[in-house]
């Protein structure tokens, strides 16, 4: 019951953040979730910061779970299919519920350290970007992908493109997700596709 109530509050916070942004109050959250009172939020979360952290954790778990489910259905030796999965599987939870990413954007920018820096700025290094990098590196090691590109930099660029699109999608749910996913995969393929060695022409008559 405790866990279910916390989840209900987090889902209400997501709705309120998506609608009101950083101005969202406990009263907005109560209204969004049909909760009995703001005191219910205070009972389950020490303060607003803990609630915002829970919002980020919740959405991050949805994305990670979607990716892991997709990877579990793929032959580990099929590096191309694994790359498709890590680039597109986690789009579904966010595009089917646009409020999720809108809430993440608001929570991300509100959670700052004492000196004003964004607290979660480097989280992609140990999260979804690291997953993309690992798939790219595994493909290179197996000879399935071209060995000349930088796996870390390529992962950052591909993940950055996803983040930028989702930030736009949170405000413009009419954007074509399938077209974006197709373009992203074309970009990844253009970088990762094994190169055919050029014939230097030496020794030819």
PDB file of C-alpha atoms in Angstrom, residues 4-202:
ATOM      1  CA  UNK A   4       1.217   2.088  -4.406  1.00  0.00           C
ATOM      2  CA  UNK A   5       0.512   5.416  -2.703  1.00  0.00           C
ATOM      3  CA  UNK A   6       3.986   6.732  -3.518  1.00  0.00           C
ATOM      4  CA  UNK A   7       3.516   5.720  -7.153  1.00  0.00           C
ATOM      5  CA  UNK A   8       0.158   7.498  -7.222  1.00  0.00           C
ATOM      6  CA  UNK A   9       1.767  10.681  -5.905  1.00  0.00           C
ATOM      7  CA  UNK A  10       4.632  10.470  -8.414  1.00  0.00           C
ATOM      8  CA  UNK A  11       2.182  10.040 -11.303  1.00  0.00           C
ATOM      9  CA  UNK A  12       0.203  13.032 -10.031  1.00  0.00           C
ATOM     10  CA  UNK A  13       3.423  15.056  -9.812  1.00  0.00           C
ATOM     11  CA  UNK A  14       4.237  14.163 -13.423  1.00  0.00           C
ATOM     12  CA  UNK A  15       0.860  15.488 -14.574  1.00  0.00           C
ATOM     13  CA  UNK A  16       1.205  18.674 -12.519  1.00  0.00           C
ATOM     14  CA  UNK A  17       4.774  19.345 -13.676  1.00  0.00           C
ATOM     15  CA  UNK A  18       3.824  18.813 -17.315  1.00  0.00           C
ATOM     16  CA  UNK A  19       0.929  21.247 -16.977  1.00  0.00           C
ATOM     17  CA  UNK A  20       2.323  23.895 -14.620  1.00  0.00           C
ATOM     18  CA  UNK A  21       6.097  23.490 -14.975  1.00  0.00           C
ATOM     19  CA  UNK A  22       8.299  24.549 -12.068  1.00  0.00           C
ATOM     20  CA  UNK A  23       5.369  26.564 -10.692  1.00  0.00           C
ATOM     21  CA  UNK A  24       3.558  23.336  -9.826  1.00  0.00           C
ATOM     22  CA  UNK A  25       2.615  23.284  -6.140  1.00  0.00           C
ATOM     23  CA  UNK A  26       1.526  20.504  -3.817  1.00  0.00           C
ATOM     24  CA  UNK A  27      -2.020  21.798  -4.348  1.00  0.00           C
ATOM     25  CA  UNK A  28      -1.623  21.251  -8.104  1.00  0.00           C
ATOM     26  CA  UNK A  29      -0.356  17.740  -7.460  1.00  0.00           C
ATOM     27  CA  UNK A  30      -3.283  16.986  -5.156  1.00  0.00           C
ATOM     28  CA  UNK A  31      -5.699  18.155  -7.850  1.00  0.00           C
ATOM     29  CA  UNK A  32      -3.917  16.224 -10.616  1.00  0.00           C
ATOM     30  CA  UNK A  33      -4.003  12.958  -8.676  1.00  0.00           C
ATOM     31  CA  UNK A  34      -7.308  13.320  -6.861  1.00  0.00           C
ATOM     32  CA  UNK A  35      -5.443  13.046  -3.544  1.00  0.00           C
ATOM     33  CA  UNK A  36      -7.041  13.813  -0.203  1.00  0.00           C
ATOM     34  CA  UNK A  37      -4.671  16.580   0.916  1.00  0.00           C
ATOM     35  CA  UNK A  38      -1.139  18.031   0.557  1.00  0.00           C
ATOM     36  CA  UNK A  39      -0.351  16.352   3.873  1.00  0.00           C
ATOM     37  CA  UNK A  40      -0.462  12.990   2.106  1.00  0.00           C
ATOM     38  CA  UNK A  41       2.459  14.094  -0.075  1.00  0.00           C
ATOM     39  CA  UNK A  42       4.447  15.290   2.938  1.00  0.00           C
ATOM     40  CA  UNK A  43       3.857  11.957   4.664  1.00  0.00           C
ATOM     41  CA  UNK A  44       5.485   9.995   1.833  1.00  0.00           C
ATOM     42  CA  UNK A  45       8.155  12.494   0.703  1.00  0.00           C
ATOM     43  CA  UNK A  46      10.381  14.617   2.941  1.00  0.00           C
ATOM     44  CA  UNK A  47      10.214  17.591   0.619  1.00  0.00           C
ATOM     45  CA  UNK A  48       9.767  18.728  -2.973  1.00  0.00           C
ATOM     46  CA  UNK A  49      13.318  17.702  -3.898  1.00  0.00           C
ATOM     47  CA  UNK A  50      12.739  14.081  -2.872  1.00  0.00           C
ATOM     48  CA  UNK A  51       9.526  14.024  -4.907  1.00  0.00           C
ATOM     49  CA  UNK A  52      11.279  15.418  -7.998  1.00  0.00           C
ATOM     50  CA  UNK A  53      14.027  12.828  -7.599  1.00  0.00           C
ATOM     51  CA  UNK A  54      11.324  10.157  -7.521  1.00  0.00           C
ATOM     52  CA  UNK A  55       9.836  11.542 -10.741  1.00  0.00           C
ATOM     53  CA  UNK A  56      13.187  11.229 -12.530  1.00  0.00           C
ATOM     54  CA  UNK A  57      13.723   7.732 -11.142  1.00  0.00           C
ATOM     55  CA  UNK A  58      10.235   6.621 -12.226  1.00  0.00           C
ATOM     56  CA  UNK A  59      10.565   7.837 -15.800  1.00  0.00           C
ATOM     57  CA  UNK A  60      14.119   6.531 -16.052  1.00  0.00           C
ATOM     58  CA  UNK A  61      12.929   3.093 -14.948  1.00  0.00           C
ATOM     59  CA  UNK A  62      10.189   3.059 -17.589  1.00  0.00           C
ATOM     60  CA  UNK A  63      12.733   3.817 -20.309  1.00  0.00           C
ATOM     61  CA  UNK A  64      15.306   1.320 -19.029  1.00  0.00           C
ATOM     62  CA  UNK A  65      12.696  -1.434 -18.694  1.00  0.00           C
ATOM     63  CA  UNK A  66      11.480  -0.872 -22.268  1.00  0.00           C
ATOM     64  CA  UNK A  67      15.044  -1.154 -23.559  1.00  0.00           C
ATOM     65  CA  UNK A  68      15.831  -4.291 -21.552  1.00  0.00           C
ATOM     66  CA  UNK A  69      12.624  -5.988 -22.722  1.00  0.00           C
ATOM     67  CA  UNK A  70      13.578  -5.274 -26.329  1.00  0.00           C
ATOM     68  CA  UNK A  71      17.149  -6.532 -25.859  1.00  0.00           C
ATOM     69  CA  UNK A  72      15.939  -9.723 -24.183  1.00  0.00           C
ATOM     70  CA  UNK A  73      14.154 -10.703 -27.401  1.00  0.00           C
ATOM     71  CA  UNK A  74      17.252 -10.298 -29.592  1.00  0.00           C
ATOM     72  CA  UNK A  75      20.057 -12.714 -30.402  1.00  0.00           C
ATOM     73  CA  UNK A  76      23.100 -11.302 -28.534  1.00  0.00           C
ATOM     74  CA  UNK A  77      25.159 -11.828 -31.692  1.00  0.00           C
ATOM     75  CA  UNK A  78      22.832  -9.606 -33.758  1.00  0.00           C
ATOM     76  CA  UNK A  79      24.588  -6.300 -33.122  1.00  0.00           C
ATOM     77  CA  UNK A  80      22.521  -4.392 -35.659  1.00  0.00           C
ATOM     78  CA  UNK A  81      19.259  -5.381 -33.962  1.00  0.00           C
ATOM     79  CA  UNK A  82      20.717  -4.500 -30.565  1.00  0.00           C
ATOM     80  CA  UNK A  83      21.600  -1.023 -31.841  1.00  0.00           C
ATOM     81  CA  UNK A  84      18.055  -0.539 -33.128  1.00  0.00           C
ATOM     82  CA  UNK A  85      16.703  -1.569 -29.719  1.00  0.00           C
ATOM     83  CA  UNK A  86      18.836   0.787 -27.640  1.00  0.00           C
ATOM     84  CA  UNK A  87      18.086   3.697 -29.948  1.00  0.00           C
ATOM     85  CA  UNK A  88      14.332   3.267 -30.268  1.00  0.00           C
ATOM     86  CA  UNK A  89      12.792   1.019 -27.592  1.00  0.00           C
ATOM     87  CA  UNK A  90      12.783   3.672 -24.878  1.00  0.00           C
ATOM     88  CA  UNK A  91      10.947   6.145 -27.119  1.00  0.00           C
ATOM     89  CA  UNK A  92       7.641   4.310 -26.726  1.00  0.00           C
ATOM     90  CA  UNK A  93       6.942   5.069 -23.028  1.00  0.00           C
ATOM     91  CA  UNK A  94       7.628   8.753 -23.614  1.00  0.00           C
ATOM     92  CA  UNK A  95       5.838   9.189 -26.918  1.00  0.00           C
ATOM     93  CA  UNK A  96       2.777   7.276 -25.732  1.00  0.00           C
ATOM     94  CA  UNK A  97       2.660   9.574 -22.689  1.00  0.00           C
ATOM     95  CA  UNK A  98       4.065  12.994 -23.712  1.00  0.00           C
ATOM     96  CA  UNK A  99       3.592  14.365 -20.188  1.00  0.00           C
ATOM     97  CA  UNK A 100       6.405  12.095 -18.976  1.00  0.00           C
ATOM     98  CA  UNK A 101       9.197  13.896 -20.768  1.00  0.00           C
ATOM     99  CA  UNK A 102       7.675  17.300 -20.063  1.00  0.00           C
ATOM    100  CA  UNK A 103       7.828  16.476 -16.368  1.00  0.00           C
ATOM    101  CA  UNK A 104      11.403  15.204 -16.660  1.00  0.00           C
ATOM    102  CA  UNK A 105      12.524  18.449 -18.290  1.00  0.00           C
ATOM    103  CA  UNK A 106      10.991  20.506 -15.485  1.00  0.00           C
ATOM    104  CA  UNK A 107      12.354  18.298 -12.693  1.00  0.00           C
ATOM    105  CA  UNK A 108      15.810  18.104 -14.280  1.00  0.00           C
ATOM    106  CA  UNK A 109      16.190  21.886 -14.434  1.00  0.00           C
ATOM    107  CA  UNK A 110      14.842  22.459 -10.935  1.00  0.00           C
ATOM    108  CA  UNK A 111      17.162  20.003  -9.210  1.00  0.00           C
ATOM    109  CA  UNK A 112      20.356  21.971  -8.667  1.00  0.00           C
ATOM    110  CA  UNK A 113      23.286  21.827  -6.282  1.00  0.00           C
ATOM    111  CA  UNK A 114      24.049  24.562  -3.771  1.00  0.00           C
ATOM    112  CA  UNK A 115      26.191  26.395  -6.344  1.00  0.00           C
ATOM    113  CA  UNK A 116      23.386  26.364  -8.914  1.00  0.00           C
ATOM    114  CA  UNK A 117      24.670  23.549 -11.124  1.00  0.00           C
ATOM    115  CA  UNK A 118      22.323  20.941 -12.538  1.00  0.00           C
ATOM    116  CA  UNK A 119      22.615  17.897 -10.287  1.00  0.00           C
ATOM    117  CA  UNK A 120      21.836  15.285 -12.940  1.00  0.00           C
ATOM    118  CA  UNK A 121      23.804  16.723 -15.861  1.00  0.00           C
ATOM    119  CA  UNK A 122      26.226  13.787 -16.042  1.00  0.00           C
ATOM    120  CA  UNK A 123      23.760  10.981 -15.438  1.00  0.00           C
ATOM    121  CA  UNK A 124      23.795   9.915 -19.089  1.00  0.00           C
ATOM    122  CA  UNK A 125      27.339   8.595 -18.541  1.00  0.00           C
ATOM    123  CA  UNK A 126      26.039   5.793 -16.323  1.00  0.00           C
ATOM    124  CA  UNK A 127      22.607   5.440 -17.898  1.00  0.00           C
ATOM    125  CA  UNK A 128      21.123   5.175 -21.355  1.00  0.00           C
ATOM    126  CA  UNK A 129      24.090   6.762 -23.163  1.00  0.00           C
ATOM    127  CA  UNK A 130      26.410   4.178 -21.620  1.00  0.00           C
ATOM    128  CA  UNK A 131      24.096   1.450 -22.933  1.00  0.00           C
ATOM    129  CA  UNK A 132      24.345   2.832 -26.472  1.00  0.00           C
ATOM    130  CA  UNK A 133      28.118   3.106 -26.149  1.00  0.00           C
ATOM    131  CA  UNK A 134      28.396  -0.495 -24.952  1.00  0.00           C
ATOM    132  CA  UNK A 135      26.388  -1.806 -27.911  1.00  0.00           C
ATOM    133  CA  UNK A 136      28.515   0.186 -30.349  1.00  0.00           C
ATOM    134  CA  UNK A 137      31.737  -1.003 -28.718  1.00  0.00           C
ATOM    135  CA  UNK A 138      30.593  -4.630 -28.673  1.00  0.00           C
ATOM    136  CA  UNK A 139      29.741  -4.386 -32.363  1.00  0.00           C
ATOM    137  CA  UNK A 140      33.170  -2.982 -33.144  1.00  0.00           C
ATOM    138  CA  UNK A 141      34.906  -5.677 -31.110  1.00  0.00           C
ATOM    139  CA  UNK A 142      32.930  -8.361 -32.948  1.00  0.00           C
ATOM    140  CA  UNK A 143      33.755  -6.885 -36.348  1.00  0.00           C
ATOM    141  CA  UNK A 144      30.063  -6.137 -37.057  1.00  0.00           C
ATOM    142  CA  UNK A 145      30.610  -2.366 -37.032  1.00  0.00           C
ATOM    143  CA  UNK A 146      33.284  -0.196 -38.566  1.00  0.00           C
ATOM    144  CA  UNK A 147      36.218   0.175 -36.174  1.00  0.00           C
ATOM    145  CA  UNK A 148      37.198   3.721 -37.109  1.00  0.00           C
ATOM    146  CA  UNK A 149      34.494   5.719 -35.304  1.00  0.00           C
ATOM    147  CA  UNK A 150      34.627   6.769 -31.653  1.00  0.00           C
ATOM    148  CA  UNK A 151      31.959   4.753 -29.807  1.00  0.00           C
ATOM    149  CA  UNK A 152      31.716   7.192 -26.890  1.00  0.00           C
ATOM    150  CA  UNK A 153      31.333  10.294 -29.047  1.00  0.00           C
ATOM    151  CA  UNK A 154      28.901   8.589 -31.408  1.00  0.00           C
ATOM    152  CA  UNK A 155      26.773   7.432 -28.452  1.00  0.00           C
ATOM    153  CA  UNK A 156      26.699  10.991 -27.112  1.00  0.00           C
ATOM    154  CA  UNK A 157      25.610  12.401 -30.478  1.00  0.00           C
ATOM    155  CA  UNK A 158      22.882   9.802 -31.021  1.00  0.00           C
ATOM    156  CA  UNK A 159      21.565  10.127 -27.485  1.00  0.00           C
ATOM    157  CA  UNK A 160      21.686  13.920 -27.755  1.00  0.00           C
ATOM    158  CA  UNK A 161      19.556  13.772 -30.884  1.00  0.00           C
ATOM    159  CA  UNK A 162      16.975  11.682 -29.000  1.00  0.00           C
ATOM    160  CA  UNK A 163      16.951  14.066 -26.061  1.00  0.00           C
ATOM    161  CA  UNK A 164      16.459  17.097 -28.293  1.00  0.00           C
ATOM    162  CA  UNK A 165      13.623  15.435 -30.195  1.00  0.00           C
ATOM    163  CA  UNK A 166      11.859  14.357 -27.014  1.00  0.00           C
ATOM    164  CA  UNK A 167      12.152  17.861 -25.576  1.00  0.00           C
ATOM    165  CA  UNK A 168      10.371  19.125 -28.695  1.00  0.00           C
ATOM    166  CA  UNK A 169       7.855  16.261 -28.599  1.00  0.00           C
ATOM    167  CA  UNK A 170       6.868  17.187 -25.040  1.00  0.00           C
ATOM    168  CA  UNK A 171       5.586  20.500 -26.452  1.00  0.00           C
ATOM    169  CA  UNK A 172       4.642  19.251 -29.936  1.00  0.00           C
ATOM    170  CA  UNK A 173       3.057  15.770 -29.681  1.00  0.00           C
ATOM    171  CA  UNK A 174       2.133  16.063 -33.359  1.00  0.00           C
ATOM    172  CA  UNK A 175       5.766  15.468 -34.365  1.00  0.00           C
ATOM    173  CA  UNK A 176       6.337  12.277 -36.365  1.00  0.00           C
ATOM    174  CA  UNK A 177       8.072   9.835 -34.024  1.00  0.00           C
ATOM    175  CA  UNK A 178       8.424   7.120 -36.655  1.00  0.00           C
ATOM    176  CA  UNK A 179      10.130   9.518 -39.063  1.00  0.00           C
ATOM    177  CA  UNK A 180      12.530  10.597 -36.335  1.00  0.00           C
ATOM    178  CA  UNK A 181      13.341   6.996 -35.367  1.00  0.00           C
ATOM    179  CA  UNK A 182      13.935   6.085 -39.006  1.00  0.00           C
ATOM    180  CA  UNK A 183      16.270   9.053 -39.509  1.00  0.00           C
ATOM    181  CA  UNK A 184      18.157   8.280 -36.295  1.00  0.00           C
ATOM    182  CA  UNK A 185      18.706   4.694 -37.393  1.00  0.00           C
ATOM    183  CA  UNK A 186      19.912   5.863 -40.822  1.00  0.00           C
ATOM    184  CA  UNK A 187      22.445   8.108 -39.069  1.00  0.00           C
ATOM    185  CA  UNK A 188      23.621   5.243 -36.870  1.00  0.00           C
ATOM    186  CA  UNK A 189      23.894   2.888 -39.837  1.00  0.00           C
ATOM    187  CA  UNK A 190      25.890   5.418 -41.831  1.00  0.00           C
ATOM    188  CA  UNK A 191      28.448   5.599 -39.020  1.00  0.00           C
ATOM    189  CA  UNK A 192      28.525   1.957 -37.932  1.00  0.00           C
ATOM    190  CA  UNK A 193      28.248   0.125 -41.261  1.00  0.00           C
ATOM    191  CA  UNK A 194      31.501  -1.758 -41.992  1.00  0.00           C
ATOM    192  CA  UNK A 195      33.529  -0.022 -44.672  1.00  0.00           C
ATOM    193  CA  UNK A 196      34.625  -1.881 -47.796  1.00  0.00           C
ATOM    194  CA  UNK A 197      38.407  -1.485 -48.138  1.00  0.00           C
ATOM    195  CA  UNK A 198      39.316   0.542 -51.184  1.00  0.00           C
ATOM    196  CA  UNK A 199      41.480  -1.075 -53.835  1.00  0.00           C
ATOM    197  CA  UNK A 200      44.630   1.030 -54.057  1.00  0.00           C
ATOM    198  CA  UNK A 201      45.261  -0.106 -57.594  1.00  0.00           C
ATOM    199  CA  UNK A 202      48.851  -1.080 -56.784  1.00  0.00           C
TER     200      UNK A 202
END
